[in-house]
Amino acid sequence: MKKGILLSLVAVMFVGVIIFAIWYINEDGKIRVGSREAFVPYNSALVVNVNAGARLPAAVDSVFAQDIQVFRRKLLMRVVDTLRNQGFVMSKPYALAARVEGKSDIRLLYVLDHKDVLSRNEMAEFLNQAFAEGNEEVRKYDHHKIYTLKQGNEEVYFTICGGILLVSDSDLYIEDGLKQFDLVESGENIKPHYQNLTKYFSADAGINVFLNSSAFTEILPLYVQVKKLFPHLDITRFFKWGALDGELNQQGICLNGFMCYDGLELSYMRTLQQQQARESTIEGVIPSHIMSLGMLNLNDLSAYFAGLENYRYSVGLKEDVAARKRQFLKMFGEEREEEMRSLLQGEFAVVDFPFQEADRERDGLVVVSLKSGGLCQMLIDKMMKSYAHLNGQDVKDYQRRYSIDREKAFSYYRFPAEDLAAVYWGYLFEGIQNRYVMVEDNYLIFASSEEGVKNFIKAYVHSDFIKDAEWYRNLRRKLSGKCNLSYFAKTADVLPFYKSLLVENKRDSLGSWVKGFSVFPTFALQWSNEGKLLYHTFLLSTEEAKNDVRPSVLWQTKVDARVSMKPIPVINYVTGEREVLVQDDSNQVYLINDAGRILWKISVEGRINSEIYQIDVLKNGKLQYLFSTAVKMYLIDRNGDAVDRFPVTFQEKCEQGITMFDYDHNRDYRIFAPCADQKVYLYGQDGRLVDGWEARKTDKPIVTKVEHYRLSDKDYIVFADRYRLYILDRRGQERVRVSSVFDLKEQTDIYEAKRGGESVFVFAGRDGVVNMVNLVGKVDTFHLALNSGKWQMNVADVVGDGTDQCILTDGNRLSVYRMNGKLLYEKDVDAQSLDYPYVYRFSASDIRVGLTDREQEQMLLLDADGNLSNGFPISGDSPFSIVFFGNDGFFLFAGANNGTVIKYKVQR
């Protein structure tokens, strides 16, 4: 929200100073309490203590190297660098202070520990020789000497006192530092700013940062158009001082500490004075595809609104607000503010969608948590009816509807009070125009545009929320679970907005710095009230998050748990549209329509272990879904209801899953179930056992599904136990006797393939032996080269030459073998553990292999030569299905992010 934007801009400013200050430091030195602090003038706007161990992240070093080199060419920095390089001063710890002199000149003061290698006179002689060609220029200030170094138009001043070397580009700054030291030494009272606040610092932190009120009142307006940012708030009066510890590591920069607003009558922060930090839940309905999110969390609404009224009185806004509220009373009726306030839960969110530089207007949402969404909907209806009556119109003139699909639509209003949230609840909420309003569940939503309304609705329908976005989770877990104010942002998206807020004559000079902050992909801010202080955390993260805003994503729908199977496209027999059936790890089965809305979900007993067959049991064109778990067989209609006597409980567990066949393509379905009692059961489409099936019990537990093939006008029913292959006819009698003994895995697939013009049944043994059995029972074999015991094999024609090959995944390796055992190619893929190699036929000459690496949560699509297809890899943690549309591309359905079903549109 705006307050978050404010502090992030301030933080960007002083983090920049920090980066300059510690670019060239190394590991030596130990802090000496009470030395440098005595020389820092109380009127310094910003002070940075750089302690032992402070070092910028390598990524930050690289990005800002050129800008820092430009800064280091200045005379001030060359003097300080030379002193360090010669070993005349401690490299660290040291202090760097900054303040404004004149109207807009920012001056710096370095406070360095003198190593006593050279005397004061020797130091002055050395610096004069190095930078002033031996022309010493010195003057006295009380009992101190201040030396001047000149090169061209640049001047640098230094002095040595009490074991401390002061170096500055302002002689007045040096004088104030000496004066401050003399007052401390004499025991006189000084203004209680910097030195008295060091109690808030930790010597173990990489850096300590002090912000004086002038950091906001003097420095901030030099760079930021403060009135453009907050027309009704004086952001320069938010804080009196801040004392922060900074941690620098390879994960980013984090600043923790206290910001004080005590004694500032014009500070908006006083509205939080009686609040207690608490956990937020509103993130559970915020869309994931956003630029930034600000959240206000209040545990005492009465205290907040009392503080808001006091603030408005103090800054002279009370009458303006009262006048606007009287207009609202005329528009909407009496007591509407009180009615709405009584429904508030205390959680508010301001959402920004990506900034559009063309119109320079923020597009986003204000989302408010409610005690009762039903009562709030009634209130909004009353308000709109009152307004319509006032204008001689029908309330229907303001109503809008958005249809998510053919069956589900959402209603909302065109709202006439674009500043209602800001007037009722504070100017934290201005900037997002309240042009549209809706109530959904227990949330009130104001949107600046109809597109914003639609974005919220689509995210709500698909359960595509920010709490599940990786970049947000990465930040969230590094911060406190409780706070009053927080702000989260994707840096690359918000930088154009920040740049638009810069003072015009600073945009070019700061442009590279603003761009450079993209080295921090995300950042976050938190404030929690503690008395009359706010505990502050500002995190600039260098951690790269996987791309949550995926290219060509048509929709994302959240389910209850991680997707446990390949999403299966099915046909809506009413509309002809593609829908998706999928199961999650909690054994919930979902039907998701073409718009990504969950039509129904049902709980089944166990994980689906078969294909999902779409069949027409009643032969009336209405399709049902047939599948199995280890204990039951299900037949579900399109409404999610069980058909007739289904589900059917198996005689014994069916671990391999059912297979279904329509022998004569007359919708007279036959269903095979290989069970744990070593029997294959044959069911009809009514769920009853079929008479006439006489298959004998197998010798050992069955390790394959039952397959059916029609070859040379004969039916072959094929399956295997651990050591034996069975080839039967339709009645269960042995059609082909296979005498060879095999050694098969507990989950083995049998394929029918072509080898040398003849049909063979292909399956792999436990030890990687590929077995090929022809129609008279003859067996041929060859060996796969294996790296591990986690290999998986498919059989298909991936070369497009009319013959079949064995496609093998083993760890991170993909291999393709001909049926004579010849290795066509193998490729090491950038993956940890490749899943089953699915084959997708785009055309006769374009055949690709689809792979999932669950450990790295990515999906890959490789062509016949093993090269990645355009746009891949894509984030995902389940196998994926592909549906083609025309010659230009395809739809891809997959699971991702531990519980999201995604529909992509992919161009070839």
Short mmCIF file of N, CA, C and O in Angstrom, two decimals, residues 94 330 381 397 764 783 867 889:
data_model
loop_
_atom_site.label_atom_id
_atom_site.label_comp_id
_atom_site.label_asym_id
_atom_site.label_seq_id
_atom_site.Cartn_x
_atom_site.Cartn_y
_atom_site.Cartn_z
N TYR A 94 33.64 1.69 10.84
CA TYR A 94 33.68 3.12 10.63
C TYR A 94 32.24 3.63 10.53
O TYR A 94 31.30 2.84 10.44
N LYS A 330 -25.94 11.92 1.42
CA LYS A 330 -26.97 12.26 0.44
C LYS A 330 -27.07 11.19 -0.65
O LYS A 330 -28.16 10.86 -1.12
N ASP A 381 -26.41 -3.16 -1.65
CA ASP A 381 -27.64 -3.07 -2.44
C ASP A 381 -28.46 -1.85 -2.03
O ASP A 381 -28.98 -1.11 -2.88
N ASP A 397 -29.27 -0.16 -13.78
CA ASP A 397 -28.39 0.59 -14.65
C ASP A 397 -26.94 0.54 -14.17
O ASP A 397 -26.01 0.82 -14.94
N ALA A 764 9.82 -54.96 -20.00
CA ALA A 764 11.18 -54.99 -19.46
C ALA A 764 11.21 -55.73 -18.14
O ALA A 764 10.27 -55.64 -17.33
N HIS A 783 19.57 -55.92 -23.58
CA HIS A 783 19.78 -55.28 -22.28
C HIS A 783 19.82 -53.76 -22.42
O HIS A 783 20.44 -53.22 -23.33
N ASN A 867 16.14 -32.48 -28.12
CA ASN A 867 16.25 -31.04 -27.88
C ASN A 867 14.97 -30.50 -27.25
O ASN A 867 13.87 -30.93 -27.60
N GLY A 889 -0.48 -24.61 -32.29
CA GLY A 889 -0.13 -24.81 -30.90
C GLY A 889 -0.98 -25.89 -30.25
O GLY A 889 -1.68 -26.65 -30.91
#
